[in-house]
Short mmCIF file of C-alpha atoms in Angstrom, two decimals:
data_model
loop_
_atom_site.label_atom_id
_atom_site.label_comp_id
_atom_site.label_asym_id
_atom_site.label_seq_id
_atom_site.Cartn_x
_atom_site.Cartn_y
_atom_site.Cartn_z
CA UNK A 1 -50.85 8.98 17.39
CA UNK A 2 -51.72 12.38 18.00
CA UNK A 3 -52.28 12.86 21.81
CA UNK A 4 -56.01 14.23 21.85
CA UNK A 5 -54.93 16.22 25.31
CA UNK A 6 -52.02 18.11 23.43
CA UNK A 7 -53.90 21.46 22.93
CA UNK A 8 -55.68 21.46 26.66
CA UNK A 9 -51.74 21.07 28.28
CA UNK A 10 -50.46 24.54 29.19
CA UNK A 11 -47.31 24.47 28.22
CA UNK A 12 -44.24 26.47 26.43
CA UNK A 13 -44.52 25.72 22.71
CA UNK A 14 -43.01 26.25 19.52
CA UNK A 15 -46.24 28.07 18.28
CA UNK A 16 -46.44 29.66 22.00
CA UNK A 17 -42.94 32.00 21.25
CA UNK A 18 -44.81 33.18 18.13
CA UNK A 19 -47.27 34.72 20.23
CA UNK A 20 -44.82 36.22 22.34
CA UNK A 21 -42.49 37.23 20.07
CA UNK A 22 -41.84 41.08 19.47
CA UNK A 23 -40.61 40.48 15.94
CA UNK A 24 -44.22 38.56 14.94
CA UNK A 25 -46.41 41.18 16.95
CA UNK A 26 -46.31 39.19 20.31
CA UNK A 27 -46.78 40.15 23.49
CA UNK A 28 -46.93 39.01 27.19
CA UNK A 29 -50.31 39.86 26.90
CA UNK A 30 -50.79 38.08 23.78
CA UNK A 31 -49.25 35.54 25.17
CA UNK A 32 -51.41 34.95 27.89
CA UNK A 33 -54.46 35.48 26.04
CA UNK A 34 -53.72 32.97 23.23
CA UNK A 35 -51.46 30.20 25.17
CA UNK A 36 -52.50 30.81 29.13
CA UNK A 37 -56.03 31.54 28.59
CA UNK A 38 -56.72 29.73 25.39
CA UNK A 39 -58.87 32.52 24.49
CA UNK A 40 -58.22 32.51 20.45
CA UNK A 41 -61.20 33.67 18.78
CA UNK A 42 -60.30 33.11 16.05
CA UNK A 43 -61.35 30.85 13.11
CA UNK A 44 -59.27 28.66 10.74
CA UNK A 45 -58.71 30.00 7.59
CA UNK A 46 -59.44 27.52 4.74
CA UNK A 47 -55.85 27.40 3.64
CA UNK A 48 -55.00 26.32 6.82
CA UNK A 49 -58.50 23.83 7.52
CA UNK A 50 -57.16 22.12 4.22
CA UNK A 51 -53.72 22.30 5.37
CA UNK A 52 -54.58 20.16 8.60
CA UNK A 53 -56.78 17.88 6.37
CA UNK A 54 -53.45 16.93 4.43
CA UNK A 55 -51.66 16.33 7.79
CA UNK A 56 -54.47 13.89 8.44
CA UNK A 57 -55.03 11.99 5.63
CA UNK A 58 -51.20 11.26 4.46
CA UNK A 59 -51.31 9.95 7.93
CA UNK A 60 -54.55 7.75 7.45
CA UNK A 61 -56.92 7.93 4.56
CA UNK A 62 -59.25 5.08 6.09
CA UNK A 63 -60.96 7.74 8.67
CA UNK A 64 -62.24 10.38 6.09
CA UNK A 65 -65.86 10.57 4.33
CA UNK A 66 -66.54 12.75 1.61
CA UNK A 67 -69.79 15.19 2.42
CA UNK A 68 -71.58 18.47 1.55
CA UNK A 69 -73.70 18.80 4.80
CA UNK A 70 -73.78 21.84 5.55
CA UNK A 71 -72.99 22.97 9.66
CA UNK A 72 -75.29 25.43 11.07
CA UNK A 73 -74.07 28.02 12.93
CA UNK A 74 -71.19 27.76 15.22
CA UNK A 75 -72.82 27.65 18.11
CA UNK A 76 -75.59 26.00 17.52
CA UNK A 77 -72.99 23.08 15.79
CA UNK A 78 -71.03 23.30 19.24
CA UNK A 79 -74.04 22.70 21.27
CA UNK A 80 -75.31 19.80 18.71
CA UNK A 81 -71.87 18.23 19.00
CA UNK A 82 -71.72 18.32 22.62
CA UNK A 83 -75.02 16.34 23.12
CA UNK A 84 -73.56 13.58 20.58
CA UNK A 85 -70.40 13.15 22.11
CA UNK A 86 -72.66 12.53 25.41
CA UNK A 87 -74.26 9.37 24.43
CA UNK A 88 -74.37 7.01 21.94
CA UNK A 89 -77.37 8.25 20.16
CA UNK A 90 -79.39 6.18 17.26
CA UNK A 91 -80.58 7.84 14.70
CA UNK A 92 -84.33 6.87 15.82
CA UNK A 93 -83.94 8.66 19.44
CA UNK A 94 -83.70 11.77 17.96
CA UNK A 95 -87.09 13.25 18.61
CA UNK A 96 -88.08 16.20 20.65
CA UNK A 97 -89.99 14.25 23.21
CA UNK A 98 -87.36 11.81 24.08
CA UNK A 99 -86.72 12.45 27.85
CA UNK A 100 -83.13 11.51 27.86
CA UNK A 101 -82.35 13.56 24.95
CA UNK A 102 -84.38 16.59 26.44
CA UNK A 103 -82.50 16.17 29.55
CA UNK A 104 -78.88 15.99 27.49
CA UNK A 105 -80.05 18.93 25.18
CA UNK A 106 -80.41 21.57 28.38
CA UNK A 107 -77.67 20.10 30.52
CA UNK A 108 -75.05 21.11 27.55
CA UNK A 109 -76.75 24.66 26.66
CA UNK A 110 -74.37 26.00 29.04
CA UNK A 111 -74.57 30.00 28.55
CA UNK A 112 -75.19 29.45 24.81
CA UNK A 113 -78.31 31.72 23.61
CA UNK A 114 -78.27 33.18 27.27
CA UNK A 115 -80.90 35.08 27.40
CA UNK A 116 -83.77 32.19 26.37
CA UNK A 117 -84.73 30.31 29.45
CA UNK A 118 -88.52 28.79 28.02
CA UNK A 119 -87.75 24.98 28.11
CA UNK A 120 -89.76 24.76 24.86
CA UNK A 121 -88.20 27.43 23.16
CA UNK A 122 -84.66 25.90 24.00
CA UNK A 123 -85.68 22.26 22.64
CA UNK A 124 -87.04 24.39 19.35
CA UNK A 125 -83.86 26.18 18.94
CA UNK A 126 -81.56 23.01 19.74
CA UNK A 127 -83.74 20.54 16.81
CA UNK A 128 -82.82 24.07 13.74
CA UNK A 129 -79.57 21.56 14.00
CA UNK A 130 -81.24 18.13 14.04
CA UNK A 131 -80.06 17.40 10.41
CA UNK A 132 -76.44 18.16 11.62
CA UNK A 133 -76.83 15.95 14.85
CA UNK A 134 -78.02 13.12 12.14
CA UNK A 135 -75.32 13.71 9.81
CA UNK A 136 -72.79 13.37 13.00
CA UNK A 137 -74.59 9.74 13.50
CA UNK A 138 -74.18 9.01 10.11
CA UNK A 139 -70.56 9.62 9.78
CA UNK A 140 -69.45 7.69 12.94
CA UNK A 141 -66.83 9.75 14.00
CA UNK A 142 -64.77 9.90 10.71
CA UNK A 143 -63.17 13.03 9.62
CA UNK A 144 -65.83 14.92 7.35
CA UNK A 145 -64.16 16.64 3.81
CA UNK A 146 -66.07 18.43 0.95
CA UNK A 147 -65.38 16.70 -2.08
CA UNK A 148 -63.82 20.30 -3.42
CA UNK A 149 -61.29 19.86 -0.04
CA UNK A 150 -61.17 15.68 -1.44
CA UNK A 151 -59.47 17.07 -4.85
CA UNK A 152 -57.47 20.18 -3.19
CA UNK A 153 -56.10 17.44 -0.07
CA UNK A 154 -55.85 14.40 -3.07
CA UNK A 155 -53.78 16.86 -5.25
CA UNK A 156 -51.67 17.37 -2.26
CA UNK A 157 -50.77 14.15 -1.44
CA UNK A 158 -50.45 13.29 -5.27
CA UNK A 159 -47.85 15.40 -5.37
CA UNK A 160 -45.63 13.82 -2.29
CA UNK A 161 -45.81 10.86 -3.88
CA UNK A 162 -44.46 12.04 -7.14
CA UNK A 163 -41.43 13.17 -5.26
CA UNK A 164 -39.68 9.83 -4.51
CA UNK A 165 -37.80 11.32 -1.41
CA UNK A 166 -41.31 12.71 0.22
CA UNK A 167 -42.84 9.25 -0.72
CA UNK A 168 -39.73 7.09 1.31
CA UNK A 169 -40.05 9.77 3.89
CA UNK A 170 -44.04 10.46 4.76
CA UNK A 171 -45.23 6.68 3.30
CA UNK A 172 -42.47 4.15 3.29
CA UNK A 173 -42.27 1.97 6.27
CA UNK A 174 -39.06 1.43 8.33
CA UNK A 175 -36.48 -0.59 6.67
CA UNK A 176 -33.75 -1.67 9.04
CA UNK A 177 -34.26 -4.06 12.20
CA UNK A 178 -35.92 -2.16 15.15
CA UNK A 179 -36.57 0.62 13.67
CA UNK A 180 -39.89 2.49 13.79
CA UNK A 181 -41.82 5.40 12.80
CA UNK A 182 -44.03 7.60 15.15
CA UNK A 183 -46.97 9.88 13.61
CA UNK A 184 -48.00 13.07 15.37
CA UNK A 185 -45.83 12.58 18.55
CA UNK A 186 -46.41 14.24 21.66
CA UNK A 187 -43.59 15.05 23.95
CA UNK A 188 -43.51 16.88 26.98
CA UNK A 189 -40.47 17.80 29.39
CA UNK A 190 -39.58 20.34 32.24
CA UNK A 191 -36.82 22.81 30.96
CA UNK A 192 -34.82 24.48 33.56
CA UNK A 193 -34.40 28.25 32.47
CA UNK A 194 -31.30 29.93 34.28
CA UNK A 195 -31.96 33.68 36.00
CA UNK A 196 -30.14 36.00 37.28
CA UNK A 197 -29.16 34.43 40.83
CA UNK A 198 -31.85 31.63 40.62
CA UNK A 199 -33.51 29.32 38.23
CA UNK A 200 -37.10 27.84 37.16
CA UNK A 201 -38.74 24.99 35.54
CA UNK A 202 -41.33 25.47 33.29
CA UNK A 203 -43.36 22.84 31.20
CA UNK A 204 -42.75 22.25 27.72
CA UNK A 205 -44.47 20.41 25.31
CA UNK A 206 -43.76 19.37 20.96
CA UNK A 207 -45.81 17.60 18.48
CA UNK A 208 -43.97 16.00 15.95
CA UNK A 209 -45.70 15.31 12.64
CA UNK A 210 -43.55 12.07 11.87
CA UNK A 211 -40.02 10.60 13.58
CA UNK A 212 -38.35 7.44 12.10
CA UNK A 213 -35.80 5.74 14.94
CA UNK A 214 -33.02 3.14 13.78
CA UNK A 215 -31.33 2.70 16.93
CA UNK A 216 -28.80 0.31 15.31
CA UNK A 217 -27.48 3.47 13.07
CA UNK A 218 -28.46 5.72 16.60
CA UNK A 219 -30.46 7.81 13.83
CA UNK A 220 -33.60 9.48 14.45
CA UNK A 221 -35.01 11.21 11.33
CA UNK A 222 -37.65 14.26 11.48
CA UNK A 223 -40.12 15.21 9.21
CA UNK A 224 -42.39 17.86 9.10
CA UNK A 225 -44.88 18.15 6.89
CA UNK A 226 -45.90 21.92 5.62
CA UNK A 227 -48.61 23.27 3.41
CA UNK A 228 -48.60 26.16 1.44
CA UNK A 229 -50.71 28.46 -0.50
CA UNK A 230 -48.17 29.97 -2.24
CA UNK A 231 -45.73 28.36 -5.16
CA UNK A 232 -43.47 25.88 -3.24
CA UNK A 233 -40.36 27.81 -5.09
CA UNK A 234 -41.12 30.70 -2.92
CA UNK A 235 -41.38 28.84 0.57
CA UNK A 236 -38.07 29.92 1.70
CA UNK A 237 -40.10 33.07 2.27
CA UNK A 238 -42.64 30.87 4.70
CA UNK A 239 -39.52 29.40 6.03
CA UNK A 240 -38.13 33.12 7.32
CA UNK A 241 -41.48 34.38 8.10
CA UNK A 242 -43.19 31.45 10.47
CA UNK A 243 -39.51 30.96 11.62
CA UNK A 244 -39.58 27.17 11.09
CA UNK A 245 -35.95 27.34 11.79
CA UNK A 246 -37.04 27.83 15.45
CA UNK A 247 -39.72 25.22 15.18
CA UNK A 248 -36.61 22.38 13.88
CA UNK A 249 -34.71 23.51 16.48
CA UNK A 250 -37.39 23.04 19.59
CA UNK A 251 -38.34 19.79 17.90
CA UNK A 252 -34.50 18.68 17.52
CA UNK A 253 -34.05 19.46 21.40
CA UNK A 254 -37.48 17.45 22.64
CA UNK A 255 -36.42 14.71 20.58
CA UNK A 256 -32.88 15.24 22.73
CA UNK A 257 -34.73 15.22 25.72
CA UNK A 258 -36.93 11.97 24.93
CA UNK A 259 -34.01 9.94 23.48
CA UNK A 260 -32.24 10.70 27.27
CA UNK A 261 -35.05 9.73 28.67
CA UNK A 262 -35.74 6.66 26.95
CA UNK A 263 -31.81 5.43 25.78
CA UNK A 264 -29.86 7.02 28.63
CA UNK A 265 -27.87 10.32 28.94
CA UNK A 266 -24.66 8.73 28.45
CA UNK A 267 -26.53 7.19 24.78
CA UNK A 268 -28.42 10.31 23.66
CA UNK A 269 -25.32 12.33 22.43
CA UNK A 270 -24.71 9.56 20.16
CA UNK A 271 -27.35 9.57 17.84
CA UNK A 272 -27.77 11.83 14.79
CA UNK A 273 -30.76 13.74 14.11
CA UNK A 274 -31.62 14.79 10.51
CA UNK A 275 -34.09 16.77 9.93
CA UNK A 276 -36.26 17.36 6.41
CA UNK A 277 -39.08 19.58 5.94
CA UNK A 278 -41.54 18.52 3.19
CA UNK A 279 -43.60 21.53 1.74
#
């Protein structure tokens, strides 16, 4: 499973060289802004909100509900979802003269809505997204879809199985002895980058959408799952433009590094790595 500190880790990426990359409109200050700093500011797109909802649900369908609540603002959502992730709150509790939740509501304000500092006026503001903190109860920590995103992601993963190879590759489990299959795998390593007269280590980091091992056949298999909004016969285009050739390539060498790790460096140049990219 995904490893929930991934993002938070500052560390040299695959997405990170985008950012930094002349030929995509990077920049050591875009860089630091983006990947140091974590200072996006910027909002998904739906193409790509639906694109991580596919991710998700090939990987577990179980943990998604199908609603139209609506979020209020995004602040207002943050500072509602901040106060539910504090406590586990019944529905009942949530009044405005509950002590405990009055207490919760202005310890997590933070600087949001700055410049209101009456304690009443807070409270008043924080309850315009009470039906949103009892929708967050209600769901119970699944994964929240519109049913328009439930046809658009169902479609999706339709599709994959219609495509025998994507369905033995995303779906089917492991066939040989030993041999397993990791979803959304985090790896990190320390890569030592050679200067002029001197070297460094800096902190890397890869998460891999889905790796099958059979170390019998000393095979690993990666697959990475893509979305698109555009006809899957033109995706070589995506392929060229988001240099995903780059992205195989940093996945290929953390998988390097962990199978070294984990089978020995006198074992790791012996396995195979193939790599398929579903779209």
């Amino acid at each position: 499973m995904e490893d929930k500190n991934y993002y938070a880790v500052p560390a040299v990426s695959n997405s990170g060289m985008s950012s930094i990359n002349p030929a995509q409109g990077g920049t050591p200050a875009r860089y630091k802004r983006f990947v140091v700093d974590r200072d996006g500011g910027k909002e998904d797109t739906p193409s790509l909100e639906n694109g991580k909802l596919v991710h998700l649900y090939v990987e577990d369908p179980a943990q998604f509900l199908v609603t139209d609540a609506v979020k209020p603002s995004a602040m207002l959502s943050e500072w509602v979802e901040d106060v539910y992730n504090a406590f586990p709150w019944a529905a009942d509790a949530i009044l405005p003269d509950n002590p405990m939740l009055k207490s919760s509501i202005l310890e997590h304000k933070g600087d949001k809505y700055g410049g209101m500092k009456d304690e009443a006026k807070i409270i008043k503001k924080f309850f315009d997204g009470r039906e949103y903190f009892l929708h967050l109860i209600r769901v119970d920590g699944k994964i929240c879809m519109t049913s328009s995103q439930k046809q658009i992601v169902e479609a999706c993963v339709k599709s994959l199985h219609a495509n025998k190879l994507a369905e033995r590759l995303l779906f089917a489990p492991p066939t040989t002895l030993m041999a397993t299959a990791e979803n959304e795998m985090a790896l990190y390593w320390k890569q030592r980058i050679q200067l002029t007269g001197s070297s460094i280590l800096l902190d890397c980091k890869g998460l891999l959408d889905r790796v099958l091992f059979e170390p019998e056949k000393k095979k690993a298999t990666l697959i990475d799952l893509k979305t698109t909004g555009k006809p899957v016969a033109v995706f070589d285009n995506s392929f060229e433009f988001y240099r995903y050739y780059r992205q195989m390539g940093w996945y290929r060498h953390a998988l390097r590094v962990h199978l070294a790790h984990k089978y020995g460096r006198d074992q790791e140049p012996m396995w195979n790595i193939d790599v398929y990219i579903v779209a």
